[in-house]
């Protein structure tokens, strides 16, 4: 892989929503790390159920021990962070069930994590779930879908050079 390949990953993406819910722009996320785009650009989903699916074909690069966050490198080399809830780490994995481990190869649509949405709400966890592209490298993210989204739905955003 040449230097340009490392700097400018493919702009094409076959991304599918990792969960069902309502799309929220990052500037409305009540967490400065995400709303300021410090870790990358993207969007968030206010989930309607407790299932998280792989948005892409790729490899699980990071799986937090509490299962609240997943880092995936897609086959097109875009890197995604799926963060389930904003302060869900305080549950210490309680109510989360993982079907993957770090290093797992996944296909788009594979069930990755199940979480107890009712338990999160009961424990006053903000369930807003950011989905971030962490390696845009100067490319521009453009959200083109708003409102409700189904799990595995495509056509949510574009990445432009």
mmCIF file with all atom_site columns, N, CA, C and O in Angstrom, residues 18-24 28-31 34 43-52 68 82-91 94-96 115-131:
data_model
loop_
_atom_site.group_PDB
_atom_site.id
_atom_site.type_symbol
_atom_site.label_atom_id
_atom_site.label_alt_id
_atom_site.label_comp_id
_atom_site.label_asym_id
_atom_site.label_entity_id
_atom_site.label_seq_id
_atom_site.pdbx_PDB_ins_code
_atom_site.Cartn_x
_atom_site.Cartn_y
_atom_site.Cartn_z
_atom_site.occupancy
_atom_site.B_iso_or_equiv
_atom_site.pdbx_formal_charge
_atom_site.auth_seq_id
_atom_site.auth_comp_id
_atom_site.auth_asym_id
_atom_site.auth_atom_id
_atom_site.pdbx_PDB_model_num
ATOM 1   N N  . UNK A 1 18  ? -26.402 0.491  11.702 1.00 0.00 ? 18  UNK A N  1
ATOM 2   C CA . UNK A 1 18  ? -26.163 -0.579 12.671 1.00 0.00 ? 18  UNK A CA 1
ATOM 3   C C  . UNK A 1 18  ? -27.330 -0.816 13.627 1.00 0.00 ? 18  UNK A C  1
ATOM 4   O O  . UNK A 1 18  ? -27.336 -1.807 14.348 1.00 0.00 ? 18  UNK A O  1
ATOM 5   N N  . UNK A 1 19  ? -28.297 0.092  13.640 1.00 0.00 ? 19  UNK A N  1
ATOM 6   C CA . UNK A 1 19  ? -29.429 -0.092 14.550 1.00 0.00 ? 19  UNK A CA 1
ATOM 7   C C  . UNK A 1 19  ? -30.657 0.646  14.040 1.00 0.00 ? 19  UNK A C  1
ATOM 8   O O  . UNK A 1 19  ? -30.557 1.510  13.168 1.00 0.00 ? 19  UNK A O  1
ATOM 9   N N  . UNK A 1 20  ? -31.788 0.292  14.597 1.00 0.00 ? 20  UNK A N  1
ATOM 10  C CA . UNK A 1 20  ? -33.056 0.945  14.290 1.00 0.00 ? 20  UNK A CA 1
ATOM 11  C C  . UNK A 1 20  ? -33.236 2.108  15.248 1.00 0.00 ? 20  UNK A C  1
ATOM 12  O O  . UNK A 1 20  ? -32.910 2.006  16.429 1.00 0.00 ? 20  UNK A O  1
ATOM 13  N N  . UNK A 1 21  ? -33.759 3.217  14.727 1.00 0.00 ? 21  UNK A N  1
ATOM 14  C CA . UNK A 1 21  ? -34.034 4.341  15.607 1.00 0.00 ? 21  UNK A CA 1
ATOM 15  C C  . UNK A 1 21  ? -34.187 5.633  14.857 1.00 0.00 ? 21  UNK A C  1
ATOM 16  O O  . UNK A 1 21  ? -34.521 5.647  13.672 1.00 0.00 ? 21  UNK A O  1
ATOM 17  N N  . UNK A 1 22  ? -33.905 6.729  15.550 1.00 0.00 ? 22  UNK A N  1
ATOM 18  C CA . UNK A 1 22  ? -34.014 8.063  14.971 1.00 0.00 ? 22  UNK A CA 1
ATOM 19  C C  . UNK A 1 22  ? -32.628 8.660  14.798 1.00 0.00 ? 22  UNK A C  1
ATOM 20  O O  . UNK A 1 22  ? -31.829 8.681  15.734 1.00 0.00 ? 22  UNK A O  1
ATOM 21  N N  . UNK A 1 23  ? -32.348 9.151  13.597 1.00 0.00 ? 23  UNK A N  1
ATOM 22  C CA . UNK A 1 23  ? -31.051 9.770  13.311 1.00 0.00 ? 23  UNK A CA 1
ATOM 23  C C  . UNK A 1 23  ? -30.978 11.147 13.964 1.00 0.00 ? 23  UNK A C  1
ATOM 24  O O  . UNK A 1 23  ? -31.944 11.920 13.925 1.00 0.00 ? 23  UNK A O  1
ATOM 25  N N  . UNK A 1 24  ? -29.821 11.425 14.546 1.00 0.00 ? 24  UNK A N  1
ATOM 26  C CA . UNK A 1 24  ? -29.551 12.696 15.215 1.00 0.00 ? 24  UNK A CA 1
ATOM 27  C C  . UNK A 1 24  ? -28.233 13.230 14.673 1.00 0.00 ? 24  UNK A C  1
ATOM 28  O O  . UNK A 1 24  ? -27.259 12.478 14.562 1.00 0.00 ? 24  UNK A O  1
ATOM 29  N N  . UNK A 1 28  ? -26.187 17.840 17.946 1.00 0.00 ? 28  UNK A N  1
ATOM 30  C CA . UNK A 1 28  ? -27.242 17.709 18.954 1.00 0.00 ? 28  UNK A CA 1
ATOM 31  C C  . UNK A 1 28  ? -26.921 16.653 20.013 1.00 0.00 ? 28  UNK A C  1
ATOM 32  O O  . UNK A 1 28  ? -27.694 16.441 20.938 1.00 0.00 ? 28  UNK A O  1
ATOM 33  N N  . UNK A 1 29  ? -25.772 15.993 19.878 1.00 0.00 ? 29  UNK A N  1
ATOM 34  C CA . UNK A 1 29  ? -25.364 14.974 20.850 1.00 0.00 ? 29  UNK A CA 1
ATOM 35  C C  . UNK A 1 29  ? -24.846 15.671 22.100 1.00 0.00 ? 29  UNK A C  1
ATOM 36  O O  . UNK A 1 29  ? -24.018 16.583 22.023 1.00 0.00 ? 29  UNK A O  1
ATOM 37  N N  . UNK A 1 30  ? -25.318 15.246 23.260 1.00 0.00 ? 30  UNK A N  1
ATOM 38  C CA . UNK A 1 30  ? -24.977 15.893 24.529 1.00 0.00 ? 30  UNK A CA 1
ATOM 39  C C  . UNK A 1 30  ? -23.675 15.354 25.125 1.00 0.00 ? 30  UNK A C  1
ATOM 40  O O  . UNK A 1 30  ? -23.617 14.972 26.286 1.00 0.00 ? 30  UNK A O  1
ATOM 41  N N  . UNK A 1 31  ? -22.648 15.297 24.291 1.00 0.00 ? 31  UNK A N  1
ATOM 42  C CA . UNK A 1 31  ? -21.316 14.879 24.728 1.00 0.00 ? 31  UNK A CA 1
ATOM 43  C C  . UNK A 1 31  ? -20.322 15.643 23.853 1.00 0.00 ? 31  UNK A C  1
ATOM 44  O O  . UNK A 1 31  ? -20.308 15.470 22.629 1.00 0.00 ? 31  UNK A O  1
ATOM 45  N N  . UNK A 1 34  ? -18.115 13.967 21.092 1.00 0.00 ? 34  UNK A N  1
ATOM 46  C CA . UNK A 1 34  ? -18.777 13.622 19.838 1.00 0.00 ? 34  UNK A CA 1
ATOM 47  C C  . UNK A 1 34  ? -19.304 14.858 19.108 1.00 0.00 ? 34  UNK A C  1
ATOM 48  O O  . UNK A 1 34  ? -19.124 14.996 17.905 1.00 0.00 ? 34  UNK A O  1
ATOM 49  N N  . UNK A 1 43  ? -22.814 10.687 12.728 1.00 0.00 ? 43  UNK A N  1
ATOM 50  C CA . UNK A 1 43  ? -24.173 10.975 13.182 1.00 0.00 ? 43  UNK A CA 1
ATOM 51  C C  . UNK A 1 43  ? -24.429 10.105 14.400 1.00 0.00 ? 43  UNK A C  1
ATOM 52  O O  . UNK A 1 43  ? -23.559 9.349  14.831 1.00 0.00 ? 43  UNK A O  1
ATOM 53  N N  . UNK A 1 44  ? -25.608 10.232 14.964 1.00 0.00 ? 44  UNK A N  1
ATOM 54  C CA . UNK A 1 44  ? -25.991 9.384  16.092 1.00 0.00 ? 44  UNK A CA 1
ATOM 55  C C  . UNK A 1 44  ? -27.382 8.828  15.822 1.00 0.00 ? 44  UNK A C  1
ATOM 56  O O  . UNK A 1 44  ? -28.117 9.333  14.976 1.00 0.00 ? 44  UNK A O  1
ATOM 57  N N  . UNK A 1 45  ? -27.699 7.777  16.540 1.00 0.00 ? 45  UNK A N  1
ATOM 58  C CA . UNK A 1 45  ? -29.035 7.177  16.461 1.00 0.00 ? 45  UNK A CA 1
ATOM 59  C C  . UNK A 1 45  ? -29.572 7.050  17.880 1.00 0.00 ? 45  UNK A C  1
ATOM 60  O O  . UNK A 1 45  ? -28.866 6.600  18.788 1.00 0.00 ? 45  UNK A O  1
ATOM 61  N N  . UNK A 1 46  ? -30.822 7.481  18.065 1.00 0.00 ? 46  UNK A N  1
ATOM 62  C CA . UNK A 1 46  ? -31.536 7.207  19.308 1.00 0.00 ? 46  UNK A CA 1
ATOM 63  C C  . UNK A 1 46  ? -32.243 5.878  19.067 1.00 0.00 ? 46  UNK A C  1
ATOM 64  O O  . UNK A 1 46  ? -33.209 5.806  18.304 1.00 0.00 ? 46  UNK A O  1
ATOM 65  N N  . UNK A 1 47  ? -31.711 4.779  19.661 1.00 0.00 ? 47  UNK A N  1
ATOM 66  C CA . UNK A 1 47  ? -32.191 3.434  19.298 1.00 0.00 ? 47  UNK A CA 1
ATOM 67  C C  . UNK A 1 47  ? -33.608 3.133  19.780 1.00 0.00 ? 47  UNK A C  1
ATOM 68  O O  . UNK A 1 47  ? -34.034 3.614  20.819 1.00 0.00 ? 47  UNK A O  1
ATOM 69  N N  . UNK A 1 48  ? -34.279 2.296  18.987 1.00 0.00 ? 48  UNK A N  1
ATOM 70  C CA . UNK A 1 48  ? -35.635 1.853  19.332 1.00 0.00 ? 48  UNK A CA 1
ATOM 71  C C  . UNK A 1 48  ? -35.651 0.413  19.820 1.00 0.00 ? 48  UNK A C  1
ATOM 72  O O  . UNK A 1 48  ? -36.676 -0.064 20.291 1.00 0.00 ? 48  UNK A O  1
ATOM 73  N N  . UNK A 1 49  ? -34.523 -0.293 19.670 1.00 0.00 ? 49  UNK A N  1
ATOM 74  C CA . UNK A 1 49  ? -34.426 -1.641 20.232 1.00 0.00 ? 49  UNK A CA 1
ATOM 75  C C  . UNK A 1 49  ? -32.983 -1.855 20.667 1.00 0.00 ? 49  UNK A C  1
ATOM 76  O O  . UNK A 1 49  ? -32.164 -0.958 20.565 1.00 0.00 ? 49  UNK A O  1
ATOM 77  N N  . UNK A 1 50  ? -32.672 -3.020 21.149 1.00 0.00 ? 50  UNK A N  1
ATOM 78  C CA . UNK A 1 50  ? -31.358 -3.275 21.714 1.00 0.00 ? 50  UNK A CA 1
ATOM 79  C C  . UNK A 1 50  ? -30.465 -4.152 20.858 1.00 0.00 ? 50  UNK A C  1
ATOM 80  O O  . UNK A 1 50  ? -29.746 -4.997 21.389 1.00 0.00 ? 50  UNK A O  1
ATOM 81  N N  . UNK A 1 51  ? -30.494 -3.945 19.546 1.00 0.00 ? 51  UNK A N  1
ATOM 82  C CA . UNK A 1 51  ? -29.660 -4.764 18.666 1.00 0.00 ? 51  UNK A CA 1
ATOM 83  C C  . UNK A 1 51  ? -28.733 -3.877 17.845 1.00 0.00 ? 51  UNK A C  1
ATOM 84  O O  . UNK A 1 51  ? -29.154 -2.847 17.315 1.00 0.00 ? 51  UNK A O  1
ATOM 85  N N  . UNK A 1 52  ? -27.462 -4.311 17.751 1.00 0.00 ? 52  UNK A N  1
ATOM 86  C CA . UNK A 1 52  ? -26.466 -3.601 16.954 1.00 0.00 ? 52  UNK A CA 1
ATOM 87  C C  . UNK A 1 52  ? -25.912 -4.580 15.924 1.00 0.00 ? 52  UNK A C  1
ATOM 88  O O  . UNK A 1 52  ? -25.398 -5.642 16.281 1.00 0.00 ? 52  UNK A O  1
ATOM 89  N N  . UNK A 1 68  ? -19.709 -1.597 25.182 1.00 0.00 ? 68  UNK A N  1
ATOM 90  C CA . UNK A 1 68  ? -20.467 -0.388 24.842 1.00 0.00 ? 68  UNK A CA 1
ATOM 91  C C  . UNK A 1 68  ? -19.921 0.331  23.607 1.00 0.00 ? 68  UNK A C  1
ATOM 92  O O  . UNK A 1 68  ? -20.572 1.245  23.106 1.00 0.00 ? 68  UNK A O  1
ATOM 93  N N  . UNK A 1 82  ? -18.737 2.594  16.654 1.00 0.00 ? 82  UNK A N  1
ATOM 94  C CA . UNK A 1 82  ? -20.146 2.512  17.047 1.00 0.00 ? 82  UNK A CA 1
ATOM 95  C C  . UNK A 1 82  ? -20.148 2.534  18.569 1.00 0.00 ? 82  UNK A C  1
ATOM 96  O O  . UNK A 1 82  ? -19.623 1.624  19.211 1.00 0.00 ? 82  UNK A O  1
ATOM 97  N N  . UNK A 1 83  ? -20.693 3.607  19.129 1.00 0.00 ? 83  UNK A N  1
ATOM 98  C CA . UNK A 1 83  ? -20.684 3.817  20.578 1.00 0.00 ? 83  UNK A CA 1
ATOM 99  C C  . UNK A 1 83  ? -22.123 3.727  21.071 1.00 0.00 ? 83  UNK A C  1
ATOM 100 O O  . UNK A 1 83  ? -22.942 4.587  20.765 1.00 0.00 ? 83  UNK A O  1
ATOM 101 N N  . UNK A 1 84  ? -22.444 2.707  21.843 1.00 0.00 ? 84  UNK A N  1
ATOM 102 C CA . UNK A 1 84  ? -23.812 2.452  22.290 1.00 0.00 ? 84  UNK A CA 1
ATOM 103 C C  . UNK A 1 84  ? -24.077 3.253  23.566 1.00 0.00 ? 84  UNK A C  1
ATOM 104 O O  . UNK A 1 84  ? -23.568 2.933  24.629 1.00 0.00 ? 84  UNK A O  1
ATOM 105 N N  . UNK A 1 85  ? -24.860 4.314  23.437 1.00 0.00 ? 85  UNK A N  1
ATOM 106 C CA . UNK A 1 85  ? -25.142 5.188  24.572 1.00 0.00 ? 85  UNK A CA 1
ATOM 107 C C  . UNK A 1 85  ? -23.964 6.096  24.869 1.00 0.00 ? 85  UNK A C  1
ATOM 108 O O  . UNK A 1 85  ? -22.833 5.835  24.460 1.00 0.00 ? 85  UNK A O  1
ATOM 109 N N  . UNK A 1 86  ? -24.229 7.185  25.578 1.00 0.00 ? 86  UNK A N  1
ATOM 110 C CA . UNK A 1 86  ? -23.172 8.159  25.849 1.00 0.00 ? 86  UNK A CA 1
ATOM 111 C C  . UNK A 1 86  ? -22.402 7.851  27.127 1.00 0.00 ? 86  UNK A C  1
ATOM 112 O O  . UNK A 1 86  ? -21.193 7.950  27.163 1.00 0.00 ? 86  UNK A O  1
ATOM 113 N N  . UNK A 1 87  ? -23.095 7.502  28.181 1.00 0.00 ? 87  UNK A N  1
ATOM 114 C CA . UNK A 1 87  ? -22.430 7.213  29.447 1.00 0.00 ? 87  UNK A CA 1
ATOM 115 C C  . UNK A 1 87  ? -22.670 5.766  29.872 1.00 0.00 ? 87  UNK A C  1
ATOM 116 O O  . UNK A 1 87  ? -22.690 5.435  31.039 1.00 0.00 ? 87  UNK A O  1
ATOM 117 N N  . UNK A 1 88  ? -22.826 4.911  28.875 1.00 0.00 ? 88  UNK A N  1
ATOM 118 C CA . UNK A 1 88  ? -23.150 3.500  29.111 1.00 0.00 ? 88  UNK A CA 1
ATOM 119 C C  . UNK A 1 88  ? -22.002 2.726  29.744 1.00 0.00 ? 88  UNK A C  1
ATOM 120 O O  . UNK A 1 88  ? -22.216 1.657  30.309 1.00 0.00 ? 88  UNK A O  1
ATOM 121 N N  . UNK A 1 89  ? -20.794 3.263  29.687 1.00 0.00 ? 89  UNK A N  1
ATOM 122 C CA . UNK A 1 89  ? -19.649 2.588  30.298 1.00 0.00 ? 89  UNK A CA 1
ATOM 123 C C  . UNK A 1 89  ? -19.875 2.398  31.798 1.00 0.00 ? 89  UNK A C  1
ATOM 124 O O  . UNK A 1 89  ? -19.389 1.443  32.394 1.00 0.00 ? 89  UNK A O  1
ATOM 125 N N  . UNK A 1 90  ? -20.669 3.281  32.399 1.00 0.00 ? 90  UNK A N  1
ATOM 126 C CA . UNK A 1 90  ? -20.918 3.178  33.845 1.00 0.00 ? 90  UNK A CA 1
ATOM 127 C C  . UNK A 1 90  ? -21.695 1.921  34.226 1.00 0.00 ? 90  UNK A C  1
ATOM 128 O O  . UNK A 1 90  ? -21.708 1.525  35.385 1.00 0.00 ? 90  UNK A O  1
ATOM 129 N N  . UNK A 1 91  ? -22.320 1.259  33.242 1.00 0.00 ? 91  UNK A N  1
ATOM 130 C CA . UNK A 1 91  ? -23.028 0.004  33.513 1.00 0.00 ? 91  UNK A CA 1
ATOM 131 C C  . UNK A 1 91  ? -22.064 -1.176 33.622 1.00 0.00 ? 91  UNK A C  1
ATOM 132 O O  . UNK A 1 91  ? -22.469 -2.276 33.983 1.00 0.00 ? 91  UNK A O  1
ATOM 133 N N  . UNK A 1 94  ? -23.041 -4.536 32.180 1.00 0.00 ? 94  UNK A N  1
ATOM 134 C CA . UNK A 1 94  ? -24.306 -5.113 32.634 1.00 0.00 ? 94  UNK A CA 1
ATOM 135 C C  . UNK A 1 94  ? -25.398 -4.800 31.610 1.00 0.00 ? 94  UNK A C  1
ATOM 136 O O  . UNK A 1 94  ? -25.593 -3.656 31.221 1.00 0.00 ? 94  UNK A O  1
ATOM 137 N N  . UNK A 1 95  ? -26.096 -5.822 31.159 1.00 0.00 ? 95  UNK A N  1
ATOM 138 C CA . UNK A 1 95  ? -27.159 -5.649 30.180 1.00 0.00 ? 95  UNK A CA 1
ATOM 139 C C  . UNK A 1 95  ? -26.677 -5.730 28.732 1.00 0.00 ? 95  UNK A C  1
ATOM 140 O O  . UNK A 1 95  ? -27.461 -5.572 27.815 1.00 0.00 ? 95  UNK A O  1
ATOM 141 N N  . UNK A 1 96  ? -25.381 -5.996 28.522 1.00 0.00 ? 96  UNK A N  1
ATOM 142 C CA . UNK A 1 96  ? -24.813 -6.111 27.175 1.00 0.00 ? 96  UNK A CA 1
ATOM 143 C C  . UNK A 1 96  ? -24.431 -7.563 26.907 1.00 0.00 ? 96  UNK A C  1
ATOM 144 O O  . UNK A 1 96  ? -23.916 -8.247 27.794 1.00 0.00 ? 96  UNK A O  1
ATOM 145 N N  . UNK A 1 115 ? -28.207 -5.211 23.681 1.00 0.00 ? 115 UNK A N  1
ATOM 146 C CA . UNK A 1 115 ? -28.172 -4.479 24.950 1.00 0.00 ? 115 UNK A CA 1
ATOM 147 C C  . UNK A 1 115 ? -29.594 -4.259 25.439 1.00 0.00 ? 115 UNK A C  1
ATOM 148 O O  . UNK A 1 115 ? -30.542 -4.215 24.662 1.00 0.00 ? 115 UNK A O  1
ATOM 149 N N  . UNK A 1 116 ? -29.723 -4.146 26.760 1.00 0.00 ? 116 UNK A N  1
ATOM 150 C CA . UNK A 1 116 ? -31.026 -3.989 27.390 1.00 0.00 ? 116 UNK A CA 1
ATOM 151 C C  . UNK A 1 116 ? -31.366 -2.497 27.427 1.00 0.00 ? 116 UNK A C  1
ATOM 152 O O  . UNK A 1 116 ? -30.925 -1.769 28.320 1.00 0.00 ? 116 UNK A O  1
ATOM 153 N N  . UNK A 1 117 ? -32.119 -2.060 26.436 1.00 0.00 ? 117 UNK A N  1
ATOM 154 C CA . UNK A 1 117 ? -32.476 -0.649 26.301 1.00 0.00 ? 117 UNK A CA 1
ATOM 155 C C  . UNK A 1 117 ? -33.260 -0.167 27.527 1.00 0.00 ? 117 UNK A C  1
ATOM 156 O O  . UNK A 1 117 ? -32.997 0.922  28.041 1.00 0.00 ? 117 UNK A O  1
ATOM 157 N N  . UNK A 1 118 ? -34.185 -0.970 28.006 1.00 0.00 ? 118 UNK A N  1
ATOM 158 C CA . UNK A 1 118 ? -34.985 -0.582 29.175 1.00 0.00 ? 118 UNK A CA 1
ATOM 159 C C  . UNK A 1 118 ? -34.101 -0.392 30.408 1.00 0.00 ? 118 UNK A C  1
ATOM 160 O O  . UNK A 1 118 ? -34.299 0.546  31.186 1.00 0.00 ? 118 UNK A O  1
ATOM 161 N N  . UNK A 1 119 ? -33.117 -1.279 30.580 1.00 0.00 ? 119 UNK A N  1
ATOM 162 C CA . UNK A 1 119 ? -32.209 -1.169 31.725 1.00 0.00 ? 119 UNK A CA 1
ATOM 163 C C  . UNK A 1 119 ? -31.378 0.114  31.627 1.00 0.00 ? 119 UNK A C  1
ATOM 164 O O  . UNK A 1 119 ? -31.157 0.790  32.628 1.00 0.00 ? 119 UNK A O  1
ATOM 165 N N  . UNK A 1 120 ? -30.935 0.444  30.417 1.00 0.00 ? 120 UNK A N  1
ATOM 166 C CA . UNK A 1 120 ? -30.161 1.672  30.247 1.00 0.00 ? 120 UNK A CA 1
ATOM 167 C C  . UNK A 1 120 ? -31.002 2.886  30.625 1.00 0.00 ? 120 UNK A C  1
ATOM 168 O O  . UNK A 1 120 ? -30.537 3.765  31.354 1.00 0.00 ? 120 UNK A O  1
ATOM 169 N N  . UNK A 1 121 ? -32.243 2.908  30.174 1.00 0.00 ? 121 UNK A N  1
ATOM 170 C CA . UNK A 1 121 ? -33.129 4.033  30.484 1.00 0.00 ? 121 UNK A CA 1
ATOM 171 C C  . UNK A 1 121 ? -33.420 4.082  31.983 1.00 0.00 ? 121 UNK A C  1
ATOM 172 O O  . UNK A 1 121 ? -33.390 5.151  32.604 1.00 0.00 ? 121 UNK A O  1
ATOM 173 N N  . UNK A 1 122 ? -33.643 2.918  32.589 1.00 0.00 ? 122 UNK A N  1
ATOM 174 C CA . UNK A 1 122 ? -33.897 2.833  34.033 1.00 0.00 ? 122 UNK A CA 1
ATOM 175 C C  . UNK A 1 122 ? -32.724 3.391  34.838 1.00 0.00 ? 122 UNK A C  1
ATOM 176 O O  . UNK A 1 122 ? -32.909 4.053  35.856 1.00 0.00 ? 122 UNK A O  1
ATOM 177 N N  . UNK A 1 123 ? -31.503 3.151  34.357 1.00 0.00 ? 123 UNK A N  1
ATOM 178 C CA . UNK A 1 123 ? -30.304 3.650  35.038 1.00 0.00 ? 123 UNK A CA 1
ATOM 179 C C  . UNK A 1 123 ? -29.898 5.051  34.562 1.00 0.00 ? 123 UNK A C  1
ATOM 180 O O  . UNK A 1 123 ? -28.782 5.498  34.805 1.00 0.00 ? 123 UNK A O  1
ATOM 181 N N  . UNK A 1 124 ? -30.814 5.723  33.872 1.00 0.00 ? 124 UNK A N  1
ATOM 182 C CA . UNK A 1 124 ? -30.631 7.095  33.406 1.00 0.00 ? 124 UNK A CA 1
ATOM 183 C C  . UNK A 1 124 ? -29.399 7.267  32.517 1.00 0.00 ? 124 UNK A C  1
ATOM 184 O O  . UNK A 1 124 ? -28.690 8.264  32.585 1.00 0.00 ? 124 UNK A O  1
ATOM 185 N N  . UNK A 1 125 ? -29.153 6.266  31.671 1.00 0.00 ? 125 UNK A N  1
ATOM 186 C CA . UNK A 1 125 ? -28.085 6.341  30.682 1.00 0.00 ? 125 UNK A CA 1
ATOM 187 C C  . UNK A 1 125 ? -28.674 6.992  29.429 1.00 0.00 ? 125 UNK A C  1
ATOM 188 O O  . UNK A 1 125 ? -29.747 6.593  28.971 1.00 0.00 ? 125 UNK A O  1
ATOM 189 N N  . UNK A 1 126 ? -27.986 7.991  28.902 1.00 0.00 ? 126 UNK A N  1
ATOM 190 C CA . UNK A 1 126 ? -28.402 8.598  27.634 1.00 0.00 ? 126 UNK A CA 1
ATOM 191 C C  . UNK A 1 126 ? -28.111 7.570  26.546 1.00 0.00 ? 126 UNK A C  1
ATOM 192 O O  . UNK A 1 126 ? -26.958 7.237  26.284 1.00 0.00 ? 126 UNK A O  1
ATOM 193 N N  . UNK A 1 127 ? -29.145 7.038  25.911 1.00 0.00 ? 127 UNK A N  1
ATOM 194 C CA . UNK A 1 127 ? -28.980 5.949  24.945 1.00 0.00 ? 127 UNK A CA 1
ATOM 195 C C  . UNK A 1 127 ? -28.584 6.438  23.549 1.00 0.00 ? 127 UNK A C  1
ATOM 196 O O  . UNK A 1 127 ? -28.381 5.622  22.642 1.00 0.00 ? 127 UNK A O  1
ATOM 197 N N  . UNK A 1 128 ? -28.450 7.749  23.359 1.00 0.00 ? 128 UNK A N  1
ATOM 198 C CA . UNK A 1 128 ? -28.002 8.284  22.075 1.00 0.00 ? 128 UNK A CA 1
ATOM 199 C C  . UNK A 1 128 ? -26.684 7.607  21.699 1.00 0.00 ? 128 UNK A C  1
ATOM 200 O O  . UNK A 1 128 ? -25.745 7.582  22.489 1.00 0.00 ? 128 UNK A O  1
ATOM 201 N N  . UNK A 1 129 ? -26.635 7.041  20.491 1.00 0.00 ? 129 UNK A N  1
ATOM 202 C CA . UNK A 1 129 ? -25.511 6.192  20.082 1.00 0.00 ? 129 UNK A CA 1
ATOM 203 C C  . UNK A 1 129 ? -24.799 6.773  18.861 1.00 0.00 ? 129 UNK A C  1
ATOM 204 O O  . UNK A 1 129 ? -25.265 6.635  17.732 1.00 0.00 ? 129 UNK A O  1
ATOM 205 N N  . UNK A 1 130 ? -23.635 7.414  19.078 1.00 0.00 ? 130 UNK A N  1
ATOM 206 C CA . UNK A 1 130 ? -22.878 7.972  17.955 1.00 0.00 ? 130 UNK A CA 1
ATOM 207 C C  . UNK A 1 130 ? -22.271 6.887  17.068 1.00 0.00 ? 130 UNK A C  1
ATOM 208 O O  . UNK A 1 130 ? -21.815 5.850  17.548 1.00 0.00 ? 130 UNK A O  1
ATOM 209 N N  . UNK A 1 131 ? -22.277 7.157  15.768 1.00 0.00 ? 131 UNK A N  1
ATOM 210 C CA . UNK A 1 131 ? -21.611 6.323  14.764 1.00 0.00 ? 131 UNK A CA 1
ATOM 211 C C  . UNK A 1 131 ? -20.657 7.267  14.037 1.00 0.00 ? 131 UNK A C  1
ATOM 212 O O  . UNK A 1 131 ? -21.097 8.214  13.380 1.00 0.00 ? 131 UNK A O  1
#
